[in-house]
Amino acid sequence: MTKKVVLFGTGQDLYKCIGVLREQGIEHYCFTDNNSSKWGTLLDGKKIIPPTELIRIDCQIVITTSNYKMQIQNQLNAMGLGDRVLDFSSVFRKYIDRKSSEYQVSKAKVHKQKCVLVDAFTGSGWDGDAQYACIIASCLDKRGYNTYVYAKESLIKYSEDIEKLIGRYEQRREAYWETVLPIIRDMEQRLPFVLIANSLDYVMVAAYVLKQRYPDLVRIISVIHNDSYMLYERQVQWQNEIEKYICISARIRKNLEDEWKIPPNKLYYRVNPCIIEMEGLVEFNPVSEWQGPVRIGWGGRLYSAQKRADLLPELIEKLEEKKIDYQLEIAGDGPCYAMIETYIQQNDLKERVHLLGRLEPGSMKDFLQRQQVYINISEWEGCCLAMLEAMKCGAVPVVTDVSGTEELIIDGQTGFKAGIGEIEQIANKIAYLASHLEKRKIMSRHAREMVEECCELNQYIDFIEELIK
């Protein structure tokens, strides 16, 4: 490759790109990023430049971030640089196919009983996708299936009955194949198997390698947890290897069939189960006990990407402007934590707004049961597990109109929806609930009933059983 290679984006996906490119003899020249605070600094010993400087460099551009790939592509198109983009997904696929063809099976073991393998390798270890994976594996184990969970070392600790199912593996960010290899070696001992893939990455790639050699002994079911371009693109890229798709919202299923042309006979739709422990949930209190500040809860990663936690100060400002009597508890951590903490301190809001940090899973039920309103201002979602748990605990959801809300949020009955980024709308809905106690109580009950009807865990496991059979 004669042209210089510039990597666009310095987020969490960067080091995977660096490692895969380097293994193929492709060394990057520098980085670029839309975050101006990074310009002129060094990363990996190389400079981060403004995107405007790309015009002066004879280069090919690799977009490293998955969350904002389309936005960056449009940005480069507007700059007249769209034809310089080197598609990393195709480079990555060629890399995997080459490594797969070189792989030598060691001592594969074929069992009489089919194994069910579950992917919990995504995220930081505290994500809803990982919790989903572990609970599904545990339920299948209790029904007599031979189940096993693949996870990173950072996965949170679970109860003993779930821990016995989990294998933790080191993720080497710049050594992709070295991360995948131990998973392949383990899978060799668990043939035949069905993989429930919660991301199309390390664990799915390991299953793909073995599927090339044992096509009748490996089946892959992909669970699509988010309504994002990046995820749709990956589903299409691997569609020949995937037998079935579980779409967790009707919108996701429709998009895959209509826009991405996935065969409809591969697509199955089911809303996520509510996986919170139901034992000990309090009964509904009389309206007289709902007097005082409206209690608002946020539970999730404090990221600007997807979750839009960077908009929380704006929401707080709107609540103050409307003179709402409120108490806001924010559970979670991430890059936006310090910014929100500073805002609270500078505006003397520590009596109203409480940053709780990351809560242990066992503490989430107590947190949610304290809330009367649950907020989610995400830019995109699949079917947010925290929202389901909050509704089950009786909190009225006030959320952006993302995927997964159309099935469960009936506006004015089981919650309220607002447009993406419409913080004023969110604040107005909270103001309404704060001043209408009887309506808030009725909506609280309807929210719980909706989740009980649509998101019952045992019914969901029945659905999974039918697919893996």
GROMACS .gro file of C-alpha atoms in nm:
model
  469
    1MET     CA    1   0.000   0.000   0.000
    2THR     CA    2   0.174   0.317  -0.119
    3LYS     CA    3  -0.058   0.580   0.025
    4LYS     CA    4  -0.032   0.681   0.388
    5VAL     CA    5  -0.299   0.538   0.614
    6VAL     CA    6  -0.481   0.769   0.856
    7LEU     CA    7  -0.709   0.629   1.127
    8PHE     CA    8  -1.023   0.837   1.184
    9GLY     CA    9  -1.153   0.803   1.541
   10THR     CA   10  -0.965   0.743   1.867
   11GLY     CA   11  -1.235   0.563   2.067
   12GLN     CA   12  -1.262   0.214   2.210
   13ASP     CA   13  -1.254   0.036   1.871
   14LEU     CA   14  -0.921   0.192   1.775
   15TYR     CA   15  -0.679  -0.066   1.912
   16LYS     CA   16  -0.858  -0.355   1.746
   17CYS     CA   17  -0.813  -0.174   1.413
   18ILE     CA   18  -0.446  -0.103   1.482
   19GLY     CA   19  -0.377  -0.466   1.569
   20VAL     CA   20  -0.559  -0.615   1.270
   21LEU     CA   21  -0.395  -0.371   1.027
   22ARG     CA   22  -0.048  -0.428   1.169
   23GLU     CA   23  -0.084  -0.806   1.143
   24GLN     CA   24  -0.139  -0.750   0.771
   25GLY     CA   25   0.162  -0.522   0.736
   26ILE     CA   26  -0.040  -0.200   0.728
   27GLU     CA   27   0.112   0.070   0.950
   28HIS     CA   28  -0.082   0.392   1.009
   29TYR     CA   29   0.073   0.733   0.952
   30CYS     CA   30  -0.130   0.933   1.205
   31PHE     CA   31  -0.476   0.975   1.358
   32THR     CA   32  -0.758   1.222   1.315
   33ASP     CA   33  -1.060   1.291   1.533
   34ASN     CA   34  -1.348   1.539   1.552
   35ASN     CA   35  -1.266   1.612   1.916
   36SER     CA   36  -1.063   1.933   1.896
   37SER     CA   37  -0.915   1.882   2.244
   38LYS     CA   38  -0.713   1.590   2.105
   39TRP     CA   39  -0.559   1.778   1.812
   40GLY     CA   40  -0.183   1.808   1.834
   41THR     CA   41  -0.150   1.538   2.100
   42LEU     CA   42   0.023   1.204   2.052
   43LEU     CA   43  -0.129   0.858   2.061
   44ASP     CA   44   0.071   0.542   2.003
   45GLY     CA   45   0.360   0.778   1.936
   46LYS     CA   46   0.177   0.941   1.645
   47LYS     CA   47   0.004   1.275   1.605
   48ILE     CA   48  -0.371   1.339   1.612
   49ILE     CA   49  -0.455   1.595   1.345
   50PRO     CA   50  -0.775   1.791   1.262
   51PRO     CA   51  -0.987   1.632   0.985
   52THR     CA   52  -0.933   1.942   0.771
   53GLU     CA   53  -0.565   1.849   0.731
   54LEU     CA   54  -0.661   1.528   0.547
   55ILE     CA   55  -0.706   1.731   0.229
   56ARG     CA   56  -0.331   1.800   0.221
   57ILE     CA   57  -0.223   1.436   0.272
   58ASP     CA   58  -0.214   1.171   0.001
   59CYS     CA   59  -0.378   0.910   0.217
   60GLN     CA   60  -0.632   0.638   0.261
   61ILE     CA   61  -0.864   0.680   0.558
   62VAL     CA   62  -0.980   0.399   0.786
   63ILE     CA   63  -1.284   0.482   0.999
   64THR     CA   64  -1.215   0.309   1.330
   65THR     CA   65  -1.527   0.399   1.526
   66SER     CA   66  -1.831   0.180   1.473
   67ASN     CA   67  -2.087   0.408   1.642
   68TYR     CA   68  -2.036   0.707   1.412
   69LYS     CA   69  -1.926   0.541   1.091
   70MET     CA   70  -2.204   0.683   0.875
   71GLN     CA   71  -2.167   1.035   1.014
   72ILE     CA   72  -1.793   1.032   0.945
   73GLN     CA   73  -1.845   0.888   0.597
   74ASN     CA   74  -2.090   1.170   0.522
   75GLN     CA   75  -1.841   1.421   0.661
   76LEU     CA   76  -1.566   1.290   0.435
   77ASN     CA   77  -1.802   1.287   0.137
   78ALA     CA   78  -1.877   1.656   0.198
   79MET     CA   79  -1.501   1.724   0.206
   80GLY     CA   80  -1.455   1.544  -0.127
   81LEU     CA   81  -1.262   1.263   0.042
   82GLY     CA   82  -1.525   0.990   0.033
   83ASP     CA   83  -1.337   0.789  -0.229
   84ARG     CA   84  -1.032   0.771  -0.003
   85VAL     CA   85  -1.204   0.561   0.266
   86LEU     CA   86  -1.059   0.212   0.309
   87ASP     CA   87  -1.348  -0.003   0.437
   88PHE     CA   88  -1.222  -0.169   0.754
   89SER     CA   89  -1.503  -0.427   0.762
   90SER     CA   90  -1.385  -0.580   0.432
   91VAL     CA   91  -1.021  -0.567   0.546
   92PHE     CA   92  -1.123  -0.736   0.870
   93ARG     CA   93  -1.321  -1.009   0.692
   94LYS     CA   94  -1.027  -1.091   0.465
   95TYR     CA   95  -0.804  -1.107   0.770
   96ILE     CA   96  -1.038  -1.349   0.949
   97ASP     CA   97  -1.078  -1.569   0.640
   98ARG     CA   98  -0.700  -1.591   0.603
   99LYS     CA   99  -0.647  -1.677   0.970
  100SER     CA  100  -0.930  -1.929   0.952
  101SER     CA  101  -0.780  -2.106   0.651
  102GLU     CA  102  -0.446  -2.133   0.833
  103TYR     CA  103  -0.598  -2.266   1.155
  104GLN     CA  104  -0.522  -2.627   1.244
  105VAL     CA  105  -0.776  -2.814   1.458
  106SER     CA  106  -0.607  -2.973   1.758
  107LYS     CA  107  -0.820  -3.239   1.927
  108ALA     CA  108  -1.185  -3.176   1.859
  109LYS     CA  109  -1.435  -3.360   2.079
  110VAL     CA  110  -1.786  -3.444   1.962
  111HIS     CA  111  -2.051  -3.509   2.227
  112LYS     CA  112  -2.388  -3.682   2.203
  113GLN     CA  113  -2.566  -3.389   2.365
  114LYS     CA  114  -2.569  -3.052   2.191
  115CYS     CA  115  -2.408  -2.767   2.384
  116VAL     CA  116  -2.557  -2.418   2.406
  117LEU     CA  117  -2.282  -2.156   2.411
  118VAL     CA  118  -2.361  -1.797   2.501
  119ASP     CA  119  -2.158  -1.487   2.417
  120ALA     CA  120  -2.116  -1.233   2.700
  121PHE     CA  121  -1.792  -1.088   2.566
  122THR     CA  122  -1.917  -0.740   2.477
  123GLY     CA  123  -1.900  -0.414   2.666
  124SER     CA  124  -1.735  -0.328   2.995
  125GLY     CA  125  -1.860  -0.624   3.194
  126TRP     CA  126  -2.157  -0.437   3.345
  127ASP     CA  127  -2.364  -0.402   3.031
  128GLY     CA  128  -2.721  -0.521   2.990
  129ASP     CA  129  -2.615  -0.748   2.703
  130ALA     CA  130  -2.380  -0.939   2.934
  131GLN     CA  131  -2.645  -0.968   3.204
  132TYR     CA  132  -2.890  -1.094   2.943
  133ALA     CA  133  -2.641  -1.358   2.828
  134CYS     CA  134  -2.571  -1.488   3.177
  135ILE     CA  135  -2.937  -1.505   3.280
  136ILE     CA  136  -3.034  -1.685   2.957
  137ALA     CA  137  -2.753  -1.938   3.008
  138SER     CA  138  -2.857  -1.997   3.369
  139CYS     CA  139  -3.221  -2.055   3.275
  140LEU     CA  140  -3.125  -2.301   3.002
  141ASP     CA  141  -2.891  -2.479   3.244
  142LYS     CA  142  -3.179  -2.524   3.487
  143ARG     CA  143  -3.380  -2.681   3.205
  144GLY     CA  144  -3.113  -2.943   3.149
  145TYR     CA  145  -2.910  -2.789   2.867
  146ASN     CA  146  -2.532  -2.810   2.867
  147THR     CA  147  -2.456  -2.438   2.870
  148TYR     CA  148  -2.139  -2.232   2.883
  149VAL     CA  149  -2.074  -1.856   2.875
  150TYR     CA  150  -1.775  -1.683   2.713
  151ALA     CA  151  -1.682  -1.360   2.887
  152LYS     CA  152  -1.398  -1.116   2.935
  153GLU     CA  153  -1.203  -1.108   3.260
  154SER     CA  154  -1.379  -0.782   3.350
  155LEU     CA  155  -1.725  -0.941   3.370
  156ILE     CA  156  -1.890  -0.877   3.705
  157LYS     CA  157  -1.918  -1.160   3.956
  158TYR     CA  158  -2.249  -1.342   3.965
  159SER     CA  159  -2.411  -1.590   4.202
  160GLU     CA  160  -2.252  -1.934   4.232
  161ASP     CA  161  -2.510  -2.105   4.010
  162ILE     CA  162  -2.426  -1.864   3.726
  163GLU     CA  163  -2.051  -1.842   3.794
  164LYS     CA  164  -2.011  -2.216   3.732
  165LEU     CA  165  -2.122  -2.158   3.370
  166ILE     CA  166  -1.881  -1.873   3.292
  167GLY     CA  167  -1.536  -1.893   3.134
  168ARG     CA  168  -1.336  -1.571   3.146
  169TYR     CA  169  -1.081  -1.493   2.875
  170GLU     CA  170  -0.820  -1.224   2.832
  171GLN     CA  171  -0.892  -0.961   2.571
  172ARG     CA  172  -0.573  -0.836   2.407
  173ARG     CA  173  -0.683  -0.521   2.232
  174GLU     CA  174  -0.400  -0.510   1.978
  175ALA     CA  175  -0.379  -0.888   1.931
  176TYR     CA  176  -0.715  -0.994   1.790
  177TRP     CA  177  -0.627  -1.348   1.688
  178GLU     CA  178  -0.453  -1.419   2.018
  179THR     CA  179  -0.779  -1.324   2.191
  180VAL     CA  180  -0.989  -1.547   1.966
  181LEU     CA  181  -0.758  -1.851   1.966
  182PRO     CA  182  -0.826  -1.976   2.324
  183ILE     CA  183  -1.199  -1.950   2.257
  184ILE     CA  184  -1.167  -2.163   1.943
  185ARG     CA  185  -0.965  -2.422   2.135
  186ASP     CA  186  -1.236  -2.442   2.399
  187MET     CA  187  -1.516  -2.463   2.144
  188GLU     CA  188  -1.341  -2.759   1.981
  189GLN     CA  189  -1.419  -2.955   2.297
  190ARG     CA  190  -1.790  -2.866   2.293
  191LEU     CA  191  -1.909  -2.991   1.953
  192PRO     CA  192  -2.186  -2.993   1.843
  193PHE     CA  193  -2.308  -2.655   1.964
  194VAL     CA  194  -2.548  -2.368   1.908
  195LEU     CA  195  -2.396  -2.027   1.977
  196ILE     CA  196  -2.622  -1.747   2.099
  197ALA     CA  197  -2.411  -1.455   1.977
  198ASN     CA  198  -2.477  -1.120   2.144
  199SER     CA  199  -2.221  -0.948   1.922
  200LEU     CA  200  -2.065  -1.046   1.593
  201ASP     CA  201  -1.710  -1.027   1.716
  202TYR     CA  202  -1.462  -1.243   1.908
  203VAL     CA  203  -1.688  -1.531   2.014
  204MET     CA  204  -1.884  -1.541   1.690
  205VAL     CA  205  -1.558  -1.532   1.491
  206ALA     CA  206  -1.434  -1.833   1.689
  207ALA     CA  207  -1.753  -2.021   1.604
  208TYR     CA  208  -1.718  -1.919   1.239
  209VAL     CA  209  -1.370  -2.072   1.221
  210LEU     CA  210  -1.501  -2.408   1.344
  211LYS     CA  211  -1.810  -2.383   1.124
  212GLN     CA  212  -1.581  -2.391   0.819
  213ARG     CA  213  -1.460  -2.734   0.927
  214TYR     CA  214  -1.773  -2.873   1.093
  215PRO     CA  215  -2.066  -2.713   0.906
  216ASP     CA  216  -2.315  -2.965   1.045
  217LEU     CA  217  -2.200  -2.929   1.405
  218VAL     CA  218  -2.205  -2.550   1.449
  219ARG     CA  219  -2.512  -2.326   1.447
  220ILE     CA  220  -2.512  -1.952   1.513
  221ILE     CA  221  -2.807  -1.745   1.640
  222SER     CA  222  -2.746  -1.370   1.642
  223VAL     CA  223  -2.928  -1.154   1.898
  224ILE     CA  224  -2.950  -0.793   1.778
  225HIS     CA  225  -2.949  -0.567   2.082
  226ASN     CA  226  -2.931  -0.228   1.915
  227ASP     CA  227  -3.083  -0.029   1.634
  228SER     CA  228  -2.761   0.109   1.482
  229TYR     CA  229  -2.608   0.116   1.137
  230MET     CA  230  -2.294  -0.060   1.256
  231LEU     CA  231  -2.486  -0.359   1.388
  232TYR     CA  232  -2.699  -0.390   1.075
  233GLU     CA  233  -2.387  -0.380   0.860
  234ARG     CA  234  -2.229  -0.663   1.060
  235GLN     CA  235  -2.542  -0.878   1.039
  236VAL     CA  236  -2.534  -0.852   0.660
  237GLN     CA  237  -2.161  -0.917   0.644
  238TRP     CA  238  -2.199  -1.250   0.828
  239GLN     CA  239  -2.548  -1.349   0.711
  240ASN     CA  240  -2.431  -1.665   0.531
  241GLU     CA  241  -2.294  -1.799   0.859
  242ILE     CA  242  -2.596  -1.709   1.072
  243GLU     CA  243  -2.893  -1.945   1.082
  244LYS     CA  244  -3.133  -1.724   1.280
  245TYR     CA  245  -3.167  -1.368   1.405
  246ILE     CA  246  -3.344  -1.266   1.723
  247CYS     CA  247  -3.470  -0.909   1.677
  248ILE     CA  248  -3.556  -0.748   2.010
  249SER     CA  249  -3.787  -0.490   1.855
  250ALA     CA  250  -4.028  -0.485   1.565
  251ARG     CA  251  -3.837  -0.190   1.421
  252ILE     CA  252  -3.515  -0.391   1.406
  253ARG     CA  253  -3.687  -0.680   1.231
  254LYS     CA  254  -3.848  -0.448   0.978
  255ASN     CA  255  -3.519  -0.271   0.905
  256LEU     CA  256  -3.332  -0.597   0.851
  257GLU     CA  257  -3.596  -0.727   0.612
  258ASP     CA  258  -3.685  -0.408   0.423
  259GLU     CA  259  -3.361  -0.212   0.411
  260TRP     CA  260  -3.090  -0.475   0.457
  261LYS     CA  261  -3.266  -0.759   0.267
  262ILE     CA  262  -3.208  -1.034   0.523
  263PRO     CA  263  -3.436  -1.329   0.428
  264PRO     CA  264  -3.752  -1.308   0.641
  265ASN     CA  265  -3.741  -1.681   0.724
  266LYS     CA  266  -3.426  -1.611   0.927
  267LEU     CA  267  -3.583  -1.333   1.132
  268TYR     CA  268  -3.753  -1.384   1.469
  269TYR     CA  269  -3.894  -1.105   1.683
  270ARG     CA  270  -3.925  -1.112   2.060
  271VAL     CA  271  -3.910  -0.831   2.316
  272ASN     CA  272  -3.635  -0.875   2.576
  273PRO     CA  273  -3.727  -1.045   2.902
  274CYS     CA  274  -3.724  -0.853   3.227
  275ILE     CA  275  -3.441  -1.018   3.420
  276ILE     CA  276  -3.458  -0.834   3.752
  277GLU     CA  277  -3.521  -1.049   4.061
  278MET     CA  278  -3.891  -1.017   4.133
  279GLU     CA  279  -3.884  -1.142   4.493
  280GLY     CA  280  -3.932  -0.864   4.745
  281LEU     CA  281  -4.084  -0.606   4.511
  282VAL     CA  282  -4.292  -0.360   4.713
  283GLU     CA  283  -4.661  -0.316   4.655
  284PHE     CA  284  -4.794   0.014   4.529
  285ASN     CA  285  -4.824   0.282   4.794
  286PRO     CA  286  -5.134   0.502   4.835
  287VAL     CA  287  -5.122   0.833   4.655
  288SER     CA  288  -5.084   1.014   4.987
  289GLU     CA  289  -4.735   0.863   5.017
  290TRP     CA  290  -4.636   1.002   4.677
  291GLN     CA  291  -4.635   1.358   4.812
  292GLY     CA  292  -4.312   1.554   4.807
  293PRO     CA  293  -4.043   1.568   4.536
  294VAL     CA  294  -4.092   1.353   4.229
  295ARG     CA  295  -3.819   1.089   4.240
  296ILE     CA  296  -3.639   1.050   3.907
  297GLY     CA  297  -3.385   0.779   3.825
  298TRP     CA  298  -3.123   0.729   3.555
  299GLY     CA  299  -2.942   0.396   3.540
  300GLY     CA  300  -2.683   0.329   3.272
  301ARG     CA  301  -2.341   0.402   3.129
  302LEU     CA  302  -2.246   0.769   3.143
  303TYR     CA  303  -2.140   0.789   2.779
  304SER     CA  304  -2.217   1.058   2.526
  305ALA     CA  305  -2.219   0.801   2.243
  306GLN     CA  306  -2.561   0.634   2.229
  307LYS     CA  307  -2.665   0.707   2.590
  308ARG     CA  308  -2.627   1.087   2.554
  309ALA     CA  309  -2.536   1.131   2.920
  310ASP     CA  310  -2.375   1.458   2.810
  311LEU     CA  311  -2.730   1.598   2.788
  312LEU     CA  312  -2.810   1.534   3.154
  313PRO     CA  313  -2.692   1.882   3.267
  314GLU     CA  314  -2.925   2.034   3.006
  315LEU     CA  315  -3.214   1.827   3.141
  316ILE     CA  316  -3.135   1.930   3.498
  317GLU     CA  317  -3.129   2.293   3.387
  318LYS     CA  318  -3.476   2.253   3.231
  319LEU     CA  319  -3.611   2.096   3.551
  320GLU     CA  320  -3.478   2.393   3.746
  321GLU     CA  321  -3.627   2.644   3.502
  322LYS     CA  322  -3.969   2.481   3.537
  323LYS     CA  323  -3.934   2.495   3.919
  324ILE     CA  324  -4.011   2.124   3.951
  325ASP     CA  325  -3.976   1.978   4.300
  326TYR     CA  326  -3.758   1.678   4.221
  327GLN     CA  327  -3.486   1.444   4.340
  328LEU     CA  328  -3.265   1.293   4.067
  329GLU     CA  329  -3.046   0.988   4.129
  330ILE     CA  330  -2.792   0.896   3.862
  331ALA     CA  331  -2.652   0.541   3.882
  332GLY     CA  332  -2.360   0.459   3.654
  333ASP     CA  333  -2.015   0.569   3.554
  334GLY     CA  334  -1.824   0.658   3.241
  335PRO     CA  335  -1.654   0.949   3.065
  336CYS     CA  336  -1.937   1.194   3.144
  337TYR     CA  337  -1.923   1.136   3.519
  338ALA     CA  338  -1.671   1.413   3.594
  339MET     CA  339  -1.851   1.664   3.373
  340ILE     CA  340  -2.185   1.598   3.546
  341GLU     CA  341  -2.022   1.611   3.889
  342THR     CA  342  -1.866   1.949   3.807
  343TYR     CA  343  -2.201   2.083   3.687
  344ILE     CA  344  -2.370   1.973   4.010
  345GLN     CA  345  -2.103   2.141   4.222
  346GLN     CA  346  -2.093   2.464   4.023
  347ASN     CA  347  -2.471   2.502   4.041
  348ASP     CA  348  -2.504   2.396   4.406
  349LEU     CA  349  -2.737   2.107   4.321
  350LYS     CA  350  -2.601   1.840   4.553
  351GLU     CA  351  -2.923   1.841   4.759
  352ARG     CA  352  -3.129   1.761   4.446
  353VAL     CA  353  -2.900   1.559   4.220
  354HIS     CA  354  -2.713   1.258   4.352
  355LEU     CA  355  -2.435   1.081   4.160
  356LEU     CA  356  -2.425   0.725   4.290
  357GLY     CA  357  -2.157   0.582   4.064
  358ARG     CA  358  -2.170   0.222   3.948
  359LEU     CA  359  -2.406   0.004   4.152
  360GLU     CA  360  -2.365  -0.367   4.211
  361PRO     CA  361  -2.635  -0.568   4.030
  362GLY     CA  362  -2.792  -0.663   4.363
  363SER     CA  363  -2.837  -0.294   4.446
  364MET     CA  364  -3.019  -0.201   4.125
  365LYS     CA  365  -3.357  -0.327   4.242
  366ASP     CA  366  -3.344  -0.110   4.556
  367PHE     CA  367  -3.237   0.186   4.342
  368LEU     CA  368  -3.519   0.137   4.091
  369GLN     CA  369  -3.782   0.085   4.359
  370ARG     CA  370  -3.700   0.430   4.500
  371GLN     CA  371  -3.787   0.594   4.167
  372GLN     CA  372  -4.123   0.720   4.049
  373VAL     CA  373  -3.996   0.824   3.705
  374TYR     CA  374  -3.728   0.653   3.495
  375ILE     CA  375  -3.552   0.854   3.223
  376ASN     CA  376  -3.363   0.740   2.916
  377ILE     CA  377  -3.239   0.999   2.663
  378SER     CA  378  -3.052   0.759   2.435
  379GLU     CA  379  -2.990   0.832   2.069
  380TRP     CA  380  -3.050   0.468   1.982
  381GLU     CA  381  -3.135   0.146   2.167
  382GLY     CA  382  -3.264  -0.202   2.107
  383CYS     CA  383  -3.495  -0.272   2.397
  384CYS     CA  384  -3.334  -0.121   2.705
  385LEU     CA  385  -3.317  -0.374   2.991
  386ALA     CA  386  -3.293  -0.098   3.253
  387MET     CA  387  -3.619   0.046   3.122
  388LEU     CA  388  -3.794  -0.291   3.160
  389GLU     CA  389  -3.661  -0.333   3.513
  390ALA     CA  390  -3.768   0.020   3.608
  391MET     CA  391  -4.119  -0.040   3.474
  392LYS     CA  392  -4.139  -0.367   3.664
  393CYS     CA  393  -4.047  -0.174   3.980
  394GLY     CA  394  -4.327   0.074   3.912
  395ALA     CA  395  -4.134   0.371   3.772
  396VAL     CA  396  -4.305   0.557   3.489
  397PRO     CA  397  -4.069   0.571   3.188
  398VAL     CA  398  -4.004   0.905   3.017
  399VAL     CA  399  -3.781   0.812   2.726
  400THR     CA  400  -3.671   0.905   2.377
  401ASP     CA  401  -3.854   0.734   2.093
  402VAL     CA  402  -3.589   0.472   2.023
  403SER     CA  403  -3.628   0.114   1.906
  404GLY     CA  404  -3.798  -0.108   2.163
  405THR     CA  405  -4.028   0.161   2.299
  406GLU     CA  406  -4.307   0.121   2.044
  407GLU     CA  407  -4.404  -0.219   2.187
  408LEU     CA  408  -4.412  -0.116   2.553
  409ILE     CA  409  -4.460   0.260   2.587
  410ILE     CA  410  -4.818   0.365   2.512
  411ASP     CA  411  -4.795   0.742   2.538
  412GLY     CA  412  -4.988   0.869   2.837
  413GLN     CA  413  -5.072   0.517   2.960
  414THR     CA  414  -4.755   0.320   3.034
  415GLY     CA  415  -4.514   0.612   2.997
  416PHE     CA  416  -4.415   0.901   2.775
  417LYS     CA  417  -4.197   0.924   2.463
  418ALA     CA  418  -4.009   1.225   2.329
  419GLY     CA  419  -3.810   1.292   2.013
  420ILE     CA  420  -3.439   1.213   1.997
  421GLY     CA  421  -3.248   1.495   2.165
  422GLU     CA  422  -3.570   1.673   2.267
  423ILE     CA  423  -3.473   1.755   2.624
  424GLU     CA  424  -3.748   2.017   2.654
  425GLN     CA  425  -4.008   1.748   2.581
  426ILE     CA  426  -3.855   1.517   2.841
  427ALA     CA  427  -3.865   1.794   3.102
  428ASN     CA  428  -4.228   1.879   3.015
  429LYS     CA  429  -4.336   1.517   3.064
  430ILE     CA  430  -4.161   1.504   3.401
  431ALA     CA  431  -4.330   1.832   3.499
  432TYR     CA  432  -4.668   1.679   3.413
  433LEU     CA  433  -4.601   1.368   3.623
  434ALA     CA  434  -4.473   1.581   3.912
  435SER     CA  435  -4.802   1.772   3.931
  436HIS     CA  436  -5.045   1.484   3.859
  437LEU     CA  437  -4.999   1.233   4.142
  438GLU     CA  438  -5.307   1.024   4.068
  439LYS     CA  439  -5.217   0.995   3.698
  440ARG     CA  440  -4.859   0.905   3.790
  441LYS     CA  441  -4.980   0.623   4.013
  442ILE     CA  442  -5.213   0.486   3.745
  443MET     CA  443  -4.938   0.496   3.483
  444SER     CA  444  -4.703   0.326   3.727
  445ARG     CA  445  -4.938   0.032   3.763
  446HIS     CA  446  -4.994   0.011   3.386
  447ALA     CA  447  -4.617   0.014   3.325
  448ARG     CA  448  -4.568  -0.280   3.560
  449GLU     CA  449  -4.857  -0.472   3.407
  450MET     CA  450  -4.721  -0.418   3.057
  451VAL     CA  451  -4.383  -0.567   3.146
  452GLU     CA  452  -4.542  -0.857   3.333
  453GLU     CA  453  -4.750  -0.938   3.026
  454CYS     CA  454  -4.486  -0.898   2.753
  455CYS     CA  455  -4.149  -0.964   2.915
  456GLU     CA  456  -4.196  -1.270   3.133
  457LEU     CA  457  -3.867  -1.460   3.158
  458ASN     CA  458  -3.995  -1.818   3.143
  459GLN     CA  459  -4.194  -1.745   2.828
  460TYR     CA  460  -3.880  -1.598   2.674
  461ILE     CA  461  -3.683  -1.913   2.756
  462ASP     CA  462  -3.959  -2.119   2.590
  463PHE     CA  463  -3.899  -1.908   2.278
  464ILE     CA  464  -3.520  -1.963   2.297
  465GLU     CA  465  -3.572  -2.337   2.339
  466GLU     CA  466  -3.775  -2.355   2.021
  467LEU     CA  467  -3.498  -2.181   1.829
  468ILE     CA  468  -3.211  -2.395   1.955
  469LYS     CA  469  -3.401  -2.717   1.891
   0.00000   0.00000   0.00000
